[in-house]
Tab-separated table of C-alpha atoms in Angstrom:
chain	number	residue	atom	x	y	z
A	1	GLN	CA	5.754	103.591	265.691
A	2	VAL	CA	4.049	106.867	264.062
A	3	GLN	CA	5.409	110.065	265.833
A	4	LEU	CA	4.511	113.296	264.959
A	5	VAL	CA	7.000	115.846	266.615
A	6	GLN	CA	6.566	119.788	267.160
A	7	SER	CA	8.764	122.457	267.252
A	8	GLY	CA	9.171	124.563	270.797
A	9	PRO	CA	7.179	127.267	272.394
A	10	GLU	CA	7.151	130.937	270.459
A	11	VAL	CA	6.094	134.284	271.777
A	12	LYS	CA	5.204	136.775	269.577
A	13	GLU	CA	4.179	140.296	269.786
A	14	PRO	CA	1.023	141.363	268.258
A	15	GLY	CA	1.075	141.459	264.279
A	16	ALA	CA	4.112	138.751	263.907
A	17	SER	CA	4.268	136.016	262.544
A	18	VAL	CA	5.085	132.418	264.059
A	19	LYS	CA	6.131	129.077	261.850
A	20	VAL	CA	5.425	125.835	264.198
A	21	SER	CA	6.948	122.394	262.208
A	22	CYS	CA	5.651	119.447	262.877
A	23	LYS	CA	8.089	116.473	261.986
A	24	ALA	CA	6.591	112.872	260.830
A	25	SER	CA	8.310	109.818	261.572
A	26	GLY	CA	7.243	105.966	262.029
A	27	TYR	CA	5.428	105.923	258.581
A	28	THR	CA	5.184	106.619	254.775
A	29	PHE	CA	4.731	110.760	254.831
A	30	THR	CA	3.181	111.832	252.028
A	31	ASN	CA	0.393	108.489	252.699
A	32	TYR	CA	-1.595	111.100	255.124
A	33	LEU	CA	-3.057	113.919	255.257
A	34	MET	CA	-2.100	116.360	258.069
A	35	HIS	CA	-4.393	118.541	260.203
A	36	TRP	CA	-3.272	121.717	262.201
A	37	VAL	CA	-5.942	122.225	264.953
A	38	ARG	CA	-5.553	125.039	267.992
A	39	GLN	CA	-6.889	125.352	271.338
A	40	ALA	CA	-6.754	128.900	273.093
A	41	PRO	CA	-6.754	128.189	277.411
A	42	GLY	CA	-9.581	126.372	278.183
A	43	GLN	CA	-11.488	126.491	275.145
A	44	GLY	CA	-12.480	123.436	272.646
A	45	PRO	CA	-10.275	122.724	269.727
A	46	GLU	CA	-10.721	123.983	266.984
A	47	TRP	CA	-9.831	123.248	263.126
A	48	MET	CA	-7.924	125.626	261.177
A	49	GLY	CA	-7.181	123.217	258.011
A	50	ILE	CA	-5.647	120.327	256.896
A	51	ILE	CA	-2.517	120.053	253.863
A	52	ASN	CA	-1.978	116.628	251.194
A	53	PRO	CA	1.859	116.513	251.979
A	54	SER	CA	1.476	114.123	248.802
A	55	GLY	CA	1.347	117.102	246.816
A	56	GLY	CA	0.976	119.456	249.225
A	57	GLY	CA	-2.881	120.920	248.606
A	58	THR	CA	-4.093	122.852	251.385
A	59	LYS	CA	-7.681	123.569	252.608
A	60	TYR	CA	-8.058	126.093	255.850
A	61	ALA	CA	-10.897	127.051	258.217
A	62	GLN	CA	-12.716	130.148	257.103
A	63	ASN	CA	-11.412	131.991	260.121
A	64	PHE	CA	-8.147	132.103	258.962
A	65	GLN	CA	-8.520	132.637	255.072
A	66	GLY	CA	-5.603	135.208	254.361
A	67	ARG	CA	-3.440	134.800	257.262
A	68	LEU	CA	-2.500	131.257	257.386
A	69	THR	CA	-0.049	129.332	255.410
A	70	MET	CA	0.513	125.464	255.537
A	71	THR	CA	3.633	123.475	253.813
A	72	ARG	CA	5.496	119.983	253.909
A	73	ASP	CA	8.667	119.683	253.056
A	74	THR	CA	8.988	115.599	251.817
A	75	SER	CA	12.596	115.219	252.169
A	76	THR	CA	12.528	115.698	256.450
A	77	SER	CA	8.877	114.442	256.825
A	78	THR	CA	7.500	117.672	257.790
A	79	VAL	CA	4.714	120.046	257.812
A	80	TYR	CA	4.831	123.630	258.861
A	81	MET	CA	2.109	125.840	259.888
A	82	GLU	CA	3.068	129.418	259.477
A	83	LEU	CA	-0.117	132.340	260.587
A	84	ASN	CA	1.055	135.883	259.880
A	85	SER	CA	-0.608	139.377	261.222
A	86	LEU	CA	-0.727	136.934	265.299
A	87	ARG	CA	-3.304	139.135	267.490
A	88	SER	CA	-3.817	138.081	271.631
A	89	ASP	CA	-5.923	135.439	270.605
A	90	ASP	CA	-4.452	134.074	268.862
A	91	THR	CA	-2.901	132.803	272.213
A	92	ALA	CA	-3.346	129.466	271.876
A	93	MET	CA	-1.752	125.316	272.458
A	94	TYR	CA	-0.965	124.177	268.596
A	95	TYR	CA	-1.034	120.749	267.254
A	96	CYS	CA	-0.696	118.590	264.468
A	97	ALA	CA	-2.885	115.525	263.318
A	98	ARG	CA	-2.399	112.770	261.707
A	99	LYS	CA	-5.988	112.322	259.335
A	100	ASP	CA	-7.137	108.112	259.659
A	101	CYS	CA	-9.562	106.598	258.139
A	102	SER	CA	-11.240	103.437	258.471
A	103	GLY	CA	-13.650	103.351	255.781
A	104	VAL	CA	-14.795	106.242	255.049
A	105	ILE	CA	-15.165	107.568	258.196
A	106	CYS	CA	-11.948	109.497	259.481
A	107	TYR	CA	-10.240	110.679	262.969
A	108	GLU	CA	-7.528	111.845	263.983
A	109	VAL	CA	-5.553	109.097	266.219
A	110	TYR	CA	-1.639	110.307	265.919
A	111	TRP	CA	-1.353	114.016	267.281
A	112	GLY	CA	2.061	116.264	268.077
A	113	GLN	CA	2.772	117.095	271.708
A	114	GLY	CA	1.234	120.305	270.845
A	115	THR	CA	2.907	123.739	270.564
A	116	LEU	CA	2.192	126.903	272.603
A	117	VAL	CA	2.479	129.803	271.065
A	118	THR	CA	1.500	133.220	273.101
A	119	VAL	CA	1.135	136.276	271.630
A	120	SER	CA	1.926	139.421	273.810
A	121	SER	CA	3.159	142.735	273.693
B	1	ASP	CA	-20.114	126.024	258.877
B	2	ILE	CA	-21.443	122.899	260.963
B	3	GLN	CA	-21.396	123.672	264.546
B	4	MET	CA	-21.592	120.637	267.672
B	5	THR	CA	-23.311	121.476	270.586
B	6	GLN	CA	-22.533	119.600	273.642
B	7	SER	CA	-24.030	119.259	276.924
B	8	PRO	CA	-23.684	119.404	279.450
B	9	SER	CA	-20.796	121.939	279.857
B	10	SER	CA	-19.228	119.860	283.445
B	11	LEU	CA	-20.726	117.525	285.702
B	12	SER	CA	-19.735	116.044	289.243
B	13	ALA	CA	-19.561	112.077	288.924
B	14	THR	CA	-18.141	109.137	291.593
B	15	VAL	CA	-16.333	106.283	290.675
B	16	GLY	CA	-18.800	103.542	289.675
B	17	ASP	CA	-20.908	106.583	287.850
B	18	ARG	CA	-23.033	105.943	284.641
B	19	VAL	CA	-21.565	109.035	283.189
B	20	THR	CA	-23.540	110.014	279.638
B	21	ILE	CA	-22.471	112.861	277.182
B	22	THR	CA	-25.139	113.724	274.395
B	23	CYS	CA	-23.484	116.032	271.044
B	24	ARG	CA	-26.381	117.163	268.937
B	25	ALA	CA	-25.222	118.904	265.215
B	26	SER	CA	-26.767	121.484	263.331
B	27	GLN	CA	-27.302	119.439	260.648
B	28	SER	CA	-27.242	116.011	260.181
B	29	ILE	CA	-23.713	113.807	259.440
B	30	GLY	CA	-24.959	110.963	259.501
B	31	THR	CA	-22.417	108.940	261.668
B	32	TYR	CA	-19.514	110.981	261.357
B	33	LEU	CA	-18.702	111.717	264.694
B	34	ASN	CA	-16.242	111.021	267.216
B	35	TRP	CA	-15.589	111.269	270.525
B	36	TYR	CA	-11.958	112.169	272.657
B	37	GLN	CA	-11.173	112.938	275.690
B	38	GLN	CA	-8.869	115.189	276.814
B	39	LYS	CA	-6.474	115.464	279.949
B	40	PRO	CA	-4.696	118.650	281.307
B	41	GLY	CA	-1.240	119.412	278.859
B	42	ARG	CA	-2.465	116.565	276.957
B	43	ALA	CA	-3.376	116.197	273.127
B	44	PRO	CA	-6.491	115.012	272.793
B	45	LYS	CA	-7.247	110.829	271.801
B	46	VAL	CA	-9.907	109.215	270.490
B	47	LEU	CA	-11.860	106.891	271.963
B	48	ILE	CA	-15.050	106.525	269.577
B	49	TYR	CA	-14.992	106.682	265.876
B	50	ALA	CA	-18.073	106.472	262.913
B	51	SER	CA	-20.745	107.052	266.597
B	52	SER	CA	-20.168	103.639	267.653
B	53	SER	CA	-16.966	102.091	267.041
B	54	LEU	CA	-14.987	101.235	269.591
B	55	GLN	CA	-10.666	102.374	269.187
B	56	SER	CA	-8.872	100.019	269.537
B	57	GLY	CA	-7.466	99.825	273.061
B	58	VAL	CA	-10.089	101.669	274.744
B	59	PRO	CA	-11.608	100.015	277.643
B	60	SER	CA	-15.118	98.865	277.050
B	61	ARG	CA	-16.947	100.737	279.244
B	62	PHE	CA	-17.157	103.640	276.692
B	63	SER	CA	-19.530	103.202	274.169
B	64	GLY	CA	-21.466	105.633	271.625
B	65	SER	CA	-24.754	105.985	269.878
B	66	GLY	CA	-26.393	107.749	267.524
B	67	SER	CA	-26.718	109.435	263.989
B	68	GLY	CA	-27.952	112.203	262.264
B	69	THR	CA	-27.960	115.076	265.066
B	70	GLN	CA	-27.478	113.250	268.095
B	71	PHE	CA	-25.300	111.620	269.824
B	72	THR	CA	-24.512	110.064	273.394
B	73	LEU	CA	-21.178	109.159	274.743
B	74	THR	CA	-21.737	106.361	277.440
B	75	ILE	CA	-19.061	105.648	280.534
B	76	SER	CA	-20.966	102.531	282.669
B	77	SER	CA	-18.472	103.092	285.125
B	78	LEU	CA	-16.582	105.969	285.949
B	79	GLN	CA	-13.432	104.930	286.790
B	80	PRO	CA	-10.444	107.583	288.223
B	81	GLU	CA	-8.530	107.341	285.365
B	82	ASP	CA	-11.564	108.400	283.578
B	83	PHE	CA	-11.629	111.956	284.806
B	84	ALA	CA	-10.754	114.477	282.053
B	85	THR	CA	-13.111	116.254	279.301
B	86	TYR	CA	-14.953	114.834	276.665
B	87	TYR	CA	-15.087	116.110	273.074
B	88	CYS	CA	-17.382	115.084	270.170
B	89	GLN	CA	-16.115	116.285	266.582
B	90	GLN	CA	-17.579	116.213	262.910
B	91	SER	CA	-15.852	114.847	260.547
B	92	TYR	CA	-18.328	115.136	257.790
B	93	ASP	CA	-17.059	118.735	256.266
B	94	LEU	CA	-13.991	118.694	257.372
B	95	ARG	CA	-13.659	119.040	261.657
B	96	THR	CA	-15.825	121.036	263.973
B	97	PHE	CA	-15.221	120.492	267.804
B	98	GLY	CA	-18.005	120.862	270.903
B	99	GLN	CA	-17.373	122.562	273.226
B	100	GLY	CA	-16.273	120.196	275.892
B	101	THR	CA	-17.893	118.695	278.372
B	102	LYS	CA	-15.200	118.328	281.909
B	103	VAL	CA	-15.926	114.845	284.216
B	104	GLU	CA	-15.121	115.799	287.278
B	105	ILE	CA	-15.624	114.814	291.149
């Protein structure tokens, strides 16, 4: 069965960087693009970006340009999300989610369990 | 960027009620609209995709409709396990989520 397992919670100081991993299993890793979505406490989800595990191509939301890097390791079927210059408002649950499509309509069925990133001095 | 606006932001309902949630897109998105349910401490779960297609395993009391800029999620007879927060999501251009509708007792 499809599983996305994320790394554990992180506590970081303002200005630091965080790198969250998402290990995929149960399917061919390079056949499906992967989103990263975050959710601040009490807020709706916010799309951060997407990576193509096959070629490594990425697209990031405008809000994160210059601070966000997504990478992948095909040997371990893992995608990574690294966010730099952390601020207190980056405190959120971070999710990876696989892009699935039915015809031309795409949506996210499989999600990681989430990684809580807390930014505090 | 495409903005998604949901209404209401919260509603109170009783088991057996018919519940309707509305989502409006800032520009036409055809039927590139998905609905998710989220419970506390859990990831979102897709209920409806392509505006009106029921995801496998989702009870038939959930239904969706709409196209262009106006969309609706309906729960025909609210069950205890349906108390949660619901989000619309556009997949026409990257992704944007609505701000959510909390369904509570």
